[in-house]
PDB file of C-alpha atoms in Angstrom:
ATOM      1  CA  UNK A 211      13.698 -53.285  13.742  1.00 42.00           C
ATOM      2  CA  UNK A 212      11.101 -51.048  15.397  1.00 42.00           C
ATOM      3  CA  UNK A 213      12.197 -48.588  18.131  1.00 41.00           C
ATOM      4  CA  UNK A 214      11.085 -49.376  21.661  1.00 41.00           C
ATOM      5  CA  UNK A 215       8.003 -47.330  22.571  1.00 43.00           C
ATOM      6  CA  UNK A 216       6.975 -46.349  26.107  1.00 42.00           C
ATOM      7  CA  UNK A 217       3.789 -44.529  27.122  1.00 42.00           C
ATOM      8  CA  UNK A 218       3.609 -42.480  30.305  1.00 44.00           C
ATOM      9  CA  UNK A 219       0.457 -41.096  31.899  1.00 41.00           C
ATOM     10  CA  UNK A 220       1.104 -37.677  33.485  1.00 43.00           C
ATOM     11  CA  UNK A 221      -1.853 -35.858  34.994  1.00 43.00           C
ATOM     12  CA  UNK A 222      -4.243 -37.680  32.688  1.00 43.00           C
ATOM     13  CA  UNK A 223      -2.208 -36.979  29.541  1.00 42.00           C
ATOM     14  CA  UNK A 224      -0.413 -39.751  27.714  1.00 43.00           C
ATOM     15  CA  UNK A 225       3.000 -38.961  26.286  1.00 43.00           C
ATOM     16  CA  UNK A 226       4.517 -41.512  23.937  1.00 43.00           C
ATOM     17  CA  UNK A 227       8.281 -41.881  23.896  1.00 42.00           C
ATOM     18  CA  UNK A 228      10.415 -43.742  21.409  1.00 42.00           C
ATOM     19  CA  UNK A 229      14.085 -43.911  20.637  1.00 40.00           C
ATOM     20  CA  UNK A 230      13.608 -40.701  18.659  1.00 48.00           C
ATOM     21  CA  UNK A 231      12.341 -38.853  21.755  1.00 53.00           C
ATOM     22  CA  UNK A 232       9.011 -37.486  22.976  1.00 50.00           C
ATOM     23  CA  UNK A 233       6.435 -36.256  20.476  1.00 66.00           C
ATOM     24  CA  UNK A 234       3.629 -34.218  21.971  1.00 56.00           C
ATOM     25  CA  UNK A 235       0.542 -34.239  19.811  1.00 74.00           C
ATOM     26  CA  UNK A 236      -1.414 -31.417  21.419  1.00 92.00           C
ATOM     27  CA  UNK A 237      -0.767 -27.988  22.931  1.00 93.00           C
ATOM     28  CA  UNK A 238      -2.035 -29.381  26.264  1.00 92.00           C
ATOM     29  CA  UNK A 239       0.665 -32.056  26.222  1.00 93.00           C
ATOM     30  CA  UNK A 240       3.357 -29.473  25.532  1.00 93.00           C
ATOM     31  CA  UNK A 241       2.002 -27.293  28.307  1.00 94.00           C
ATOM     32  CA  UNK A 242       2.086 -30.247  30.710  1.00 94.00           C
ATOM     33  CA  UNK A 243       5.712 -30.932  29.765  1.00 94.00           C
ATOM     34  CA  UNK A 244       6.851 -27.342  30.317  1.00 96.00           C
ATOM     35  CA  UNK A 245       4.940 -27.127  33.607  1.00 96.00           C
ATOM     36  CA  UNK A 246       6.527 -30.372  34.798  1.00 96.00           C
ATOM     37  CA  UNK A 247       9.979 -29.124  33.760  1.00 96.00           C
ATOM     38  CA  UNK A 248       9.463 -25.829  35.578  1.00 96.00           C
ATOM     39  CA  UNK A 249       7.964 -27.390  38.691  1.00 96.00           C
ATOM     40  CA  UNK A 250       5.194 -24.784  38.857  1.00 95.00           C
ATOM     41  CA  UNK A 251       1.752 -24.254  37.321  1.00 96.00           C
ATOM     42  CA  UNK A 252       1.590 -21.982  34.298  1.00 97.00           C
ATOM     43  CA  UNK A 253      -0.097 -18.594  34.531  1.00 97.00           C
ATOM     44  CA  UNK A 254      -1.800 -17.312  31.368  1.00 97.00           C
ATOM     45  CA  UNK A 255      -1.783 -13.694  32.611  1.00 98.00           C
ATOM     46  CA  UNK A 256       1.965 -13.861  33.103  1.00 98.00           C
ATOM     47  CA  UNK A 257       2.281 -15.450  29.632  1.00 97.00           C
ATOM     48  CA  UNK A 258       0.369 -12.573  28.027  1.00 97.00           C
ATOM     49  CA  UNK A 259       2.566 -10.035  29.799  1.00 97.00           C
ATOM     50  CA  UNK A 260       5.694 -11.889  28.687  1.00 97.00           C
ATOM     51  CA  UNK A 261       4.452 -12.161  25.074  1.00 96.00           C
ATOM     52  CA  UNK A 262       3.592  -8.476  24.743  1.00 97.00           C
ATOM     53  CA  UNK A 263       6.599  -7.006  26.590  1.00 95.00           C
ATOM     54  CA  UNK A 264      10.017  -6.061  25.325  1.00 94.00           C
ATOM     55  CA  UNK A 265      12.780  -7.601  27.364  1.00 90.00           C
ATOM     56  CA  UNK A 266      15.576  -5.118  26.870  1.00 86.00           C
ATOM     57  CA  UNK A 267      15.590  -5.369  23.081  1.00 86.00           C
ATOM     58  CA  UNK A 268      13.557  -3.740  20.350  1.00 90.00           C
ATOM     59  CA  UNK A 269      11.176  -6.683  19.788  1.00 93.00           C
ATOM     60  CA  UNK A 270       8.549  -8.524  21.781  1.00 94.00           C
ATOM     61  CA  UNK A 271       6.888 -11.765  20.664  1.00 96.00           C
ATOM     62  CA  UNK A 272       3.939  -9.610  19.595  1.00 95.00           C
ATOM     63  CA  UNK A 273       6.183  -7.587  17.267  1.00 95.00           C
ATOM     64  CA  UNK A 274       5.959 -10.430  14.752  1.00 95.00           C
ATOM     65  CA  UNK A 275       3.013 -12.559  15.925  1.00 96.00           C
ATOM     66  CA  UNK A 276       0.591  -9.696  16.646  1.00 94.00           C
ATOM     67  CA  UNK A 277      -1.385  -8.806  19.731  1.00 95.00           C
ATOM     68  CA  UNK A 278      -3.381 -10.910  20.105  1.00 96.00           C
ATOM     69  CA  UNK A 279      -1.690 -13.626  17.987  1.00 97.00           C
ATOM     70  CA  UNK A 280      -4.998 -14.774  16.496  1.00 97.00           C
ATOM     71  CA  UNK A 281      -4.457 -13.439  12.975  1.00 96.00           C
ATOM     72  CA  UNK A 282      -1.591 -13.379  10.527  1.00 96.00           C
ATOM     73  CA  UNK A 283       1.590 -11.803  11.775  1.00 95.00           C
ATOM     74  CA  UNK A 284       4.572 -10.467   9.881  1.00 94.00           C
ATOM     75  CA  UNK A 285       8.237 -10.924  10.738  1.00 92.00           C
ATOM     76  CA  UNK A 286       9.579  -7.556  11.888  1.00 89.00           C
ATOM     77  CA  UNK A 287      12.835  -7.933   9.960  1.00 89.00           C
ATOM     78  CA  UNK A 288      12.091 -10.048   6.875  1.00 92.00           C
ATOM     79  CA  UNK A 289       8.435  -9.157   6.335  1.00 93.00           C
ATOM     80  CA  UNK A 290       7.598 -12.867   5.987  1.00 95.00           C
ATOM     81  CA  UNK A 291       3.930 -13.632   6.743  1.00 96.00           C
ATOM     82  CA  UNK A 292       3.453 -15.701   9.895  1.00 96.00           C
ATOM     83  CA  UNK A 293       0.338 -17.860  10.351  1.00 96.00           C
ATOM     84  CA  UNK A 294      -1.770 -17.290  13.488  1.00 96.00           C
ATOM     85  CA  UNK A 295      -0.038 -18.628  16.592  1.00 95.00           C
ATOM     86  CA  UNK A 296      -3.030 -19.328  18.850  1.00 96.00           C
ATOM     87  CA  UNK A 297      -4.131 -22.957  18.308  1.00 96.00           C
ATOM     88  CA  UNK A 298      -7.864 -22.097  18.220  1.00 96.00           C
ATOM     89  CA  UNK A 299      -7.146 -19.939  15.158  1.00 97.00           C
ATOM     90  CA  UNK A 300      -4.647 -22.313  13.527  1.00 95.00           C
ATOM     91  CA  UNK A 301      -5.127 -25.991  14.459  1.00 93.00           C
ATOM     92  CA  UNK A 302      -1.703 -26.927  13.066  1.00 92.00           C
ATOM     93  CA  UNK A 303       0.082 -24.739  15.620  1.00 92.00           C
ATOM     94  CA  UNK A 304       1.770 -26.285  18.626  1.00 93.00           C
ATOM     95  CA  UNK A 305       1.284 -29.865  17.434  1.00 93.00           C
ATOM     96  CA  UNK A 306       4.895 -30.813  16.673  1.00 92.00           C
ATOM     97  CA  UNK A 307       7.194 -30.871  19.673  1.00 92.00           C
ATOM     98  CA  UNK A 308      10.409 -30.564  17.662  1.00 93.00           C
ATOM     99  CA  UNK A 309       9.126 -27.492  15.809  1.00 93.00           C
ATOM    100  CA  UNK A 310       7.848 -25.861  18.993  1.00 94.00           C
ATOM    101  CA  UNK A 311      11.210 -26.398  20.692  1.00 93.00           C
ATOM    102  CA  UNK A 312      13.066 -25.059  17.626  1.00 94.00           C
ATOM    103  CA  UNK A 313      10.952 -21.900  17.360  1.00 92.00           C
ATOM    104  CA  UNK A 314      11.010 -21.198  21.093  1.00 94.00           C
ATOM    105  CA  UNK A 315      14.808 -21.472  20.969  1.00 94.00           C
ATOM    106  CA  UNK A 316      15.151 -19.130  17.959  1.00 93.00           C
ATOM    107  CA  UNK A 317      12.503 -16.597  18.939  1.00 92.00           C
ATOM    108  CA  UNK A 318      13.556 -16.384  22.586  1.00 94.00           C
ATOM    109  CA  UNK A 319      17.087 -15.627  21.469  1.00 93.00           C
ATOM    110  CA  UNK A 320      15.749 -12.866  19.202  1.00 91.00           C
ATOM    111  CA  UNK A 321      13.554 -11.330  21.914  1.00 94.00           C
ATOM    112  CA  UNK A 322      15.533 -12.073  25.090  1.00 93.00           C
ATOM    113  CA  UNK A 323      19.070 -12.715  23.823  1.00 93.00           C
ATOM    114  CA  UNK A 324      18.829 -16.056  25.688  1.00 94.00           C
ATOM    115  CA  UNK A 325      16.684 -19.173  25.695  1.00 95.00           C
ATOM    116  CA  UNK A 326      13.326 -19.053  27.485  1.00 96.00           C
ATOM    117  CA  UNK A 327      12.925 -20.964  30.715  1.00 96.00           C
ATOM    118  CA  UNK A 328      10.431 -23.804  30.983  1.00 97.00           C
ATOM    119  CA  UNK A 329       8.248 -21.572  33.178  1.00 97.00           C
ATOM    120  CA  UNK A 330       8.225 -18.808  30.536  1.00 97.00           C
ATOM    121  CA  UNK A 331       7.307 -21.330  27.828  1.00 96.00           C
ATOM    122  CA  UNK A 332       4.530 -22.785  30.003  1.00 96.00           C
ATOM    123  CA  UNK A 333       3.112 -19.331  30.739  1.00 97.00           C
ATOM    124  CA  UNK A 334       3.083 -18.333  27.052  1.00 97.00           C
ATOM    125  CA  UNK A 335       1.484 -21.638  26.034  1.00 96.00           C
ATOM    126  CA  UNK A 336      -1.150 -21.286  28.762  1.00 97.00           C
ATOM    127  CA  UNK A 337      -2.066 -17.864  27.378  1.00 97.00           C
ATOM    128  CA  UNK A 338      -2.072 -19.029  23.737  1.00 97.00           C
ATOM    129  CA  UNK A 339      -4.330 -21.979  24.604  1.00 96.00           C
ATOM    130  CA  UNK A 340      -6.700 -19.648  26.481  1.00 97.00           C
ATOM    131  CA  UNK A 341      -7.345 -17.571  23.338  1.00 97.00           C
ATOM    132  CA  UNK A 342     -10.600 -18.811  21.846  1.00 95.00           C
ATOM    133  CA  UNK A 343     -12.836 -17.865  18.944  1.00 90.00           C
TER     134      UNK A 343
END
C-alpha cells in the first residue's frame, strides 16, 4: 500500500508531503519552511553574524565550517573533515530535510547550548544560499 501524498504550493514552491513527513529537495524549500515557521523574512546579514559569532561558548558555527563556509572545514574537537556547507560549493548540501534538521539540532546545541529557532535557521540558510562562486 502506497502512502498518501499531498502537494502544497507555498509562495511558488511545491512541498510534497507523505505519511513519512515533508521532504524538501532544495535549499530554497528549506528556507521557505523556516521562514514560514518563524513568521518573518530571513535576513542573510543576520545569518552571517549568527554563523560567525560565539554565543557564550567557545565555538561558533565558523569554528568548524570555516568563514566563509565555501571550502572544507574541520571539526574543532574531533578534527574530522567537513565538506563545504554553502550549496553553491557543494550541491549535495541542504538537500535532505531530515539531515538538515538533525545537524541544526546537534550543532545548535554545541554552539548555543540550545536548539536554534526557526528564525535563526532561516537567517543562516539565507546567508549560505547567498554565497556564490
